């Protein structure tokens, strides 16, 4: 999910993404399972953006993954500790791509803040 197309809210799992009103990082980034090499992921992402427009150039669908990469300035990832380090490296490489809007960062600048799990009122956390 993008808020104003500059802030993307993602999560590691589908359930977590539903809870925060976002998408999974895999879906938002357009990497699927993320098993391919970074250069192949990039080619797939860029080529998918070309299929998203009609002949008259008007947008037919929501932003393609490449368009999302180009417009995002802040990427929030809930439950980031559940994401494989290799996938984080690949998404960092995609973010630092020359045509992505956040390339000037060179890589993800991560701010990690671990909050305690929530509990229901009247229940006790161990």
mmCIF file with all atom_site columns, C-alpha atoms in Angstrom:
data_model
loop_
_atom_site.group_PDB
_atom_site.id
_atom_site.type_symbol
_atom_site.label_atom_id
_atom_site.label_alt_id
_atom_site.label_comp_id
_atom_site.label_asym_id
_atom_site.label_entity_id
_atom_site.label_seq_id
_atom_site.pdbx_PDB_ins_code
_atom_site.Cartn_x
_atom_site.Cartn_y
_atom_site.Cartn_z
_atom_site.occupancy
_atom_site.B_iso_or_equiv
_atom_site.pdbx_formal_charge
_atom_site.auth_seq_id
_atom_site.auth_comp_id
_atom_site.auth_asym_id
_atom_site.auth_atom_id
_atom_site.pdbx_PDB_model_num
ATOM 1   C CA . UNK A 1 1   ? 0.000  0.000   0.000   1.00 0.00 ? 1   UNK A CA 1
ATOM 2   C CA . UNK A 1 2   ? 1.264  3.448   -0.763  1.00 0.00 ? 2   UNK A CA 1
ATOM 3   C CA . UNK A 1 3   ? 0.155  6.554   1.022   1.00 0.00 ? 3   UNK A CA 1
ATOM 4   C CA . UNK A 1 4   ? 0.609  9.512   -1.271  1.00 0.00 ? 4   UNK A CA 1
ATOM 5   C CA . UNK A 1 5   ? 2.905  7.279   -3.336  1.00 0.00 ? 5   UNK A CA 1
ATOM 6   C CA . UNK A 1 6   ? 5.863  8.418   -1.203  1.00 0.00 ? 6   UNK A CA 1
ATOM 7   C CA . UNK A 1 7   ? 5.265  6.171   1.800   1.00 0.00 ? 7   UNK A CA 1
ATOM 8   C CA . UNK A 1 8   ? 4.884  2.431   1.356   1.00 0.00 ? 8   UNK A CA 1
ATOM 9   C CA . UNK A 1 9   ? 3.654  0.244   4.206   1.00 0.00 ? 9   UNK A CA 1
ATOM 10  C CA . UNK A 1 10  ? 4.665  -3.403  3.906   1.00 0.00 ? 10  UNK A CA 1
ATOM 11  C CA . UNK A 1 11  ? 5.088  -6.452  6.109   1.00 0.00 ? 11  UNK A CA 1
ATOM 12  C CA . UNK A 1 12  ? 6.891  -9.766  6.108   1.00 0.00 ? 12  UNK A CA 1
ATOM 13  C CA . UNK A 1 13  ? 3.736  -11.887 6.064   1.00 0.00 ? 13  UNK A CA 1
ATOM 14  C CA . UNK A 1 14  ? 0.289  -11.682 4.536   1.00 0.00 ? 14  UNK A CA 1
ATOM 15  C CA . UNK A 1 15  ? -1.466 -11.637 7.918   1.00 0.00 ? 15  UNK A CA 1
ATOM 16  C CA . UNK A 1 16  ? 0.759  -8.824  9.173   1.00 0.00 ? 16  UNK A CA 1
ATOM 17  C CA . UNK A 1 17  ? 0.167  -6.853  5.976   1.00 0.00 ? 17  UNK A CA 1
ATOM 18  C CA . UNK A 1 18  ? -3.598 -7.165  6.422   1.00 0.00 ? 18  UNK A CA 1
ATOM 19  C CA . UNK A 1 19  ? -3.289 -5.942  10.004  1.00 0.00 ? 19  UNK A CA 1
ATOM 20  C CA . UNK A 1 20  ? -1.430 -2.797  8.940   1.00 0.00 ? 20  UNK A CA 1
ATOM 21  C CA . UNK A 1 21  ? -3.405 -2.189  5.751   1.00 0.00 ? 21  UNK A CA 1
ATOM 22  C CA . UNK A 1 22  ? -0.430 -2.765  3.473   1.00 0.00 ? 22  UNK A CA 1
ATOM 23  C CA . UNK A 1 23  ? 1.117  -5.388  1.214   1.00 0.00 ? 23  UNK A CA 1
ATOM 24  C CA . UNK A 1 24  ? 3.803  -7.947  1.742   1.00 0.00 ? 24  UNK A CA 1
ATOM 25  C CA . UNK A 1 25  ? 7.293  -6.682  0.941   1.00 0.00 ? 25  UNK A CA 1
ATOM 26  C CA . UNK A 1 26  ? 7.539  -9.399  -1.731  1.00 0.00 ? 26  UNK A CA 1
ATOM 27  C CA . UNK A 1 27  ? 4.377  -8.206  -3.471  1.00 0.00 ? 27  UNK A CA 1
ATOM 28  C CA . UNK A 1 28  ? 5.068  -4.482  -3.155  1.00 0.00 ? 28  UNK A CA 1
ATOM 29  C CA . UNK A 1 29  ? 8.645  -4.840  -4.416  1.00 0.00 ? 29  UNK A CA 1
ATOM 30  C CA . UNK A 1 30  ? 7.573  -7.107  -7.280  1.00 0.00 ? 30  UNK A CA 1
ATOM 31  C CA . UNK A 1 31  ? 10.107 -9.809  -6.414  1.00 0.00 ? 31  UNK A CA 1
ATOM 32  C CA . UNK A 1 32  ? 7.789  -12.771 -5.891  1.00 0.00 ? 32  UNK A CA 1
ATOM 33  C CA . UNK A 1 33  ? 9.725  -15.337 -3.870  1.00 0.00 ? 33  UNK A CA 1
ATOM 34  C CA . UNK A 1 34  ? 12.906 -13.397 -4.566  1.00 0.00 ? 34  UNK A CA 1
ATOM 35  C CA . UNK A 1 35  ? 14.910 -16.468 -5.556  1.00 0.00 ? 35  UNK A CA 1
ATOM 36  C CA . UNK A 1 36  ? 16.314 -15.036 -8.793  1.00 0.00 ? 36  UNK A CA 1
ATOM 37  C CA . UNK A 1 37  ? 19.514 -13.032 -9.059  1.00 0.00 ? 37  UNK A CA 1
ATOM 38  C CA . UNK A 1 38  ? 19.092 -9.310  -8.422  1.00 0.00 ? 38  UNK A CA 1
ATOM 39  C CA . UNK A 1 39  ? 19.717 -8.361  -12.067 1.00 0.00 ? 39  UNK A CA 1
ATOM 40  C CA . UNK A 1 40  ? 16.984 -10.786 -13.197 1.00 0.00 ? 40  UNK A CA 1
ATOM 41  C CA . UNK A 1 41  ? 14.564 -9.390  -10.621 1.00 0.00 ? 41  UNK A CA 1
ATOM 42  C CA . UNK A 1 42  ? 15.299 -5.887  -11.874 1.00 0.00 ? 42  UNK A CA 1
ATOM 43  C CA . UNK A 1 43  ? 14.677 -6.875  -15.495 1.00 0.00 ? 43  UNK A CA 1
ATOM 44  C CA . UNK A 1 44  ? 11.351 -8.477  -14.539 1.00 0.00 ? 44  UNK A CA 1
ATOM 45  C CA . UNK A 1 45  ? 10.288 -5.422  -12.543 1.00 0.00 ? 45  UNK A CA 1
ATOM 46  C CA . UNK A 1 46  ? 11.183 -2.943  -15.283 1.00 0.00 ? 46  UNK A CA 1
ATOM 47  C CA . UNK A 1 47  ? 9.552  -5.019  -18.030 1.00 0.00 ? 47  UNK A CA 1
ATOM 48  C CA . UNK A 1 48  ? 6.350  -5.361  -15.992 1.00 0.00 ? 48  UNK A CA 1
ATOM 49  C CA . UNK A 1 49  ? 5.936  -1.575  -15.986 1.00 0.00 ? 49  UNK A CA 1
ATOM 50  C CA . UNK A 1 50  ? 5.746  -1.533  -19.774 1.00 0.00 ? 50  UNK A CA 1
ATOM 51  C CA . UNK A 1 51  ? 2.759  -3.884  -19.743 1.00 0.00 ? 51  UNK A CA 1
ATOM 52  C CA . UNK A 1 52  ? 0.792  -1.651  -17.384 1.00 0.00 ? 52  UNK A CA 1
ATOM 53  C CA . UNK A 1 53  ? -0.176 1.067   -19.846 1.00 0.00 ? 53  UNK A CA 1
ATOM 54  C CA . UNK A 1 54  ? -2.650 1.131   -22.688 1.00 0.00 ? 54  UNK A CA 1
ATOM 55  C CA . UNK A 1 55  ? -1.797 2.311   -26.188 1.00 0.00 ? 55  UNK A CA 1
ATOM 56  C CA . UNK A 1 56  ? -2.947 5.836   -25.445 1.00 0.00 ? 56  UNK A CA 1
ATOM 57  C CA . UNK A 1 57  ? -0.527 5.952   -22.481 1.00 0.00 ? 57  UNK A CA 1
ATOM 58  C CA . UNK A 1 58  ? -3.125 6.161   -19.741 1.00 0.00 ? 58  UNK A CA 1
ATOM 59  C CA . UNK A 1 59  ? -2.745 4.045   -16.631 1.00 0.00 ? 59  UNK A CA 1
ATOM 60  C CA . UNK A 1 60  ? -5.033 1.017   -16.641 1.00 0.00 ? 60  UNK A CA 1
ATOM 61  C CA . UNK A 1 61  ? -4.081 -0.526  -13.300 1.00 0.00 ? 61  UNK A CA 1
ATOM 62  C CA . UNK A 1 62  ? -2.438 0.342   -10.013 1.00 0.00 ? 62  UNK A CA 1
ATOM 63  C CA . UNK A 1 63  ? 1.229  1.263   -10.120 1.00 0.00 ? 63  UNK A CA 1
ATOM 64  C CA . UNK A 1 64  ? 3.590  -1.429  -11.324 1.00 0.00 ? 64  UNK A CA 1
ATOM 65  C CA . UNK A 1 65  ? 6.388  -2.502  -8.979  1.00 0.00 ? 65  UNK A CA 1
ATOM 66  C CA . UNK A 1 66  ? 8.894  -0.361  -10.909 1.00 0.00 ? 66  UNK A CA 1
ATOM 67  C CA . UNK A 1 67  ? 6.615  2.669   -10.689 1.00 0.00 ? 67  UNK A CA 1
ATOM 68  C CA . UNK A 1 68  ? 6.314  2.035   -6.939  1.00 0.00 ? 68  UNK A CA 1
ATOM 69  C CA . UNK A 1 69  ? 10.107 1.872   -6.612  1.00 0.00 ? 69  UNK A CA 1
ATOM 70  C CA . UNK A 1 70  ? 10.406 5.149   -8.526  1.00 0.00 ? 70  UNK A CA 1
ATOM 71  C CA . UNK A 1 71  ? 7.894  7.040   -6.383  1.00 0.00 ? 71  UNK A CA 1
ATOM 72  C CA . UNK A 1 72  ? 8.583  5.758   -2.860  1.00 0.00 ? 72  UNK A CA 1
ATOM 73  C CA . UNK A 1 73  ? 10.678 7.797   -0.453  1.00 0.00 ? 73  UNK A CA 1
ATOM 74  C CA . UNK A 1 74  ? 9.987  5.866   2.749   1.00 0.00 ? 74  UNK A CA 1
ATOM 75  C CA . UNK A 1 75  ? 9.469  2.127   2.936   1.00 0.00 ? 75  UNK A CA 1
ATOM 76  C CA . UNK A 1 76  ? 8.090  0.732   6.183   1.00 0.00 ? 76  UNK A CA 1
ATOM 77  C CA . UNK A 1 77  ? 8.518  -3.009  6.734   1.00 0.00 ? 77  UNK A CA 1
ATOM 78  C CA . UNK A 1 78  ? 6.666  -4.521  9.681   1.00 0.00 ? 78  UNK A CA 1
ATOM 79  C CA . UNK A 1 79  ? 8.217  -7.675  11.151  1.00 0.00 ? 79  UNK A CA 1
ATOM 80  C CA . UNK A 1 80  ? 11.433 -7.055  9.230   1.00 0.00 ? 80  UNK A CA 1
ATOM 81  C CA . UNK A 1 81  ? 13.270 -9.563  11.412  1.00 0.00 ? 81  UNK A CA 1
ATOM 82  C CA . UNK A 1 82  ? 11.240 -12.326 9.730   1.00 0.00 ? 82  UNK A CA 1
ATOM 83  C CA . UNK A 1 83  ? 12.607 -11.486 6.282   1.00 0.00 ? 83  UNK A CA 1
ATOM 84  C CA . UNK A 1 84  ? 15.603 -13.407 4.978   1.00 0.00 ? 84  UNK A CA 1
ATOM 85  C CA . UNK A 1 85  ? 18.824 -11.393 4.818   1.00 0.00 ? 85  UNK A CA 1
ATOM 86  C CA . UNK A 1 86  ? 19.364 -12.361 1.184   1.00 0.00 ? 86  UNK A CA 1
ATOM 87  C CA . UNK A 1 87  ? 16.011 -10.859 0.221   1.00 0.00 ? 87  UNK A CA 1
ATOM 88  C CA . UNK A 1 88  ? 16.848 -7.688  2.152   1.00 0.00 ? 88  UNK A CA 1
ATOM 89  C CA . UNK A 1 89  ? 20.127 -7.447  0.244   1.00 0.00 ? 89  UNK A CA 1
ATOM 90  C CA . UNK A 1 90  ? 18.273 -7.821  -3.046  1.00 0.00 ? 90  UNK A CA 1
ATOM 91  C CA . UNK A 1 91  ? 15.646 -5.208  -2.166  1.00 0.00 ? 91  UNK A CA 1
ATOM 92  C CA . UNK A 1 92  ? 18.423 -2.891  -1.008  1.00 0.00 ? 92  UNK A CA 1
ATOM 93  C CA . UNK A 1 93  ? 20.102 -3.316  -4.389  1.00 0.00 ? 93  UNK A CA 1
ATOM 94  C CA . UNK A 1 94  ? 16.835 -2.535  -6.149  1.00 0.00 ? 94  UNK A CA 1
ATOM 95  C CA . UNK A 1 95  ? 16.432 0.594   -4.016  1.00 0.00 ? 95  UNK A CA 1
ATOM 96  C CA . UNK A 1 96  ? 19.903 1.752   -4.959  1.00 0.00 ? 96  UNK A CA 1
ATOM 97  C CA . UNK A 1 97  ? 19.262 1.295   -8.667  1.00 0.00 ? 97  UNK A CA 1
ATOM 98  C CA . UNK A 1 98  ? 19.983 4.425   -10.671 1.00 0.00 ? 98  UNK A CA 1
ATOM 99  C CA . UNK A 1 99  ? 16.389 4.972   -11.799 1.00 0.00 ? 99  UNK A CA 1
ATOM 100 C CA . UNK A 1 100 ? 14.726 4.318   -8.453  1.00 0.00 ? 100 UNK A CA 1
ATOM 101 C CA . UNK A 1 101 ? 13.689 7.423   -6.557  1.00 0.00 ? 101 UNK A CA 1
ATOM 102 C CA . UNK A 1 102 ? 15.584 6.398   -3.444  1.00 0.00 ? 102 UNK A CA 1
ATOM 103 C CA . UNK A 1 103 ? 18.861 5.585   -5.201  1.00 0.00 ? 103 UNK A CA 1
ATOM 104 C CA . UNK A 1 104 ? 20.628 8.450   -3.450  1.00 0.00 ? 104 UNK A CA 1
ATOM 105 C CA . UNK A 1 105 ? 20.544 6.439   -0.239  1.00 0.00 ? 105 UNK A CA 1
ATOM 106 C CA . UNK A 1 106 ? 22.818 3.863   -1.816  1.00 0.00 ? 106 UNK A CA 1
ATOM 107 C CA . UNK A 1 107 ? 21.074 1.237   0.294   1.00 0.00 ? 107 UNK A CA 1
ATOM 108 C CA . UNK A 1 108 ? 18.371 1.013   2.888   1.00 0.00 ? 108 UNK A CA 1
ATOM 109 C CA . UNK A 1 109 ? 18.878 3.109   5.948   1.00 0.00 ? 109 UNK A CA 1
ATOM 110 C CA . UNK A 1 110 ? 17.202 0.981   8.545   1.00 0.00 ? 110 UNK A CA 1
ATOM 111 C CA . UNK A 1 111 ? 15.672 2.319   11.695  1.00 0.00 ? 111 UNK A CA 1
ATOM 112 C CA . UNK A 1 112 ? 14.843 -0.627  13.871  1.00 0.00 ? 112 UNK A CA 1
ATOM 113 C CA . UNK A 1 113 ? 12.478 -0.262  16.717  1.00 0.00 ? 113 UNK A CA 1
ATOM 114 C CA . UNK A 1 114 ? 11.159 -3.374  18.314  1.00 0.00 ? 114 UNK A CA 1
ATOM 115 C CA . UNK A 1 115 ? 7.928  -2.852  20.153  1.00 0.00 ? 115 UNK A CA 1
ATOM 116 C CA . UNK A 1 116 ? 6.484  -5.333  22.617  1.00 0.00 ? 116 UNK A CA 1
ATOM 117 C CA . UNK A 1 117 ? 3.657  -7.538  21.410  1.00 0.00 ? 117 UNK A CA 1
ATOM 118 C CA . UNK A 1 118 ? 0.220  -6.244  22.200  1.00 0.00 ? 118 UNK A CA 1
ATOM 119 C CA . UNK A 1 119 ? -2.064 -8.058  24.586  1.00 0.00 ? 119 UNK A CA 1
ATOM 120 C CA . UNK A 1 120 ? -5.767 -7.866  25.153  1.00 0.00 ? 120 UNK A CA 1
ATOM 121 C CA . UNK A 1 121 ? -7.040 -5.928  28.140  1.00 0.00 ? 121 UNK A CA 1
ATOM 122 C CA . UNK A 1 122 ? -7.422 -8.187  31.160  1.00 0.00 ? 122 UNK A CA 1
ATOM 123 C CA . UNK A 1 123 ? -4.866 -10.733 29.964  1.00 0.00 ? 123 UNK A CA 1
ATOM 124 C CA . UNK A 1 124 ? -1.443 -11.098 31.459  1.00 0.00 ? 124 UNK A CA 1
ATOM 125 C CA . UNK A 1 125 ? 1.708  -11.312 29.426  1.00 0.00 ? 125 UNK A CA 1
ATOM 126 C CA . UNK A 1 126 ? 4.437  -13.621 30.608  1.00 0.00 ? 126 UNK A CA 1
#
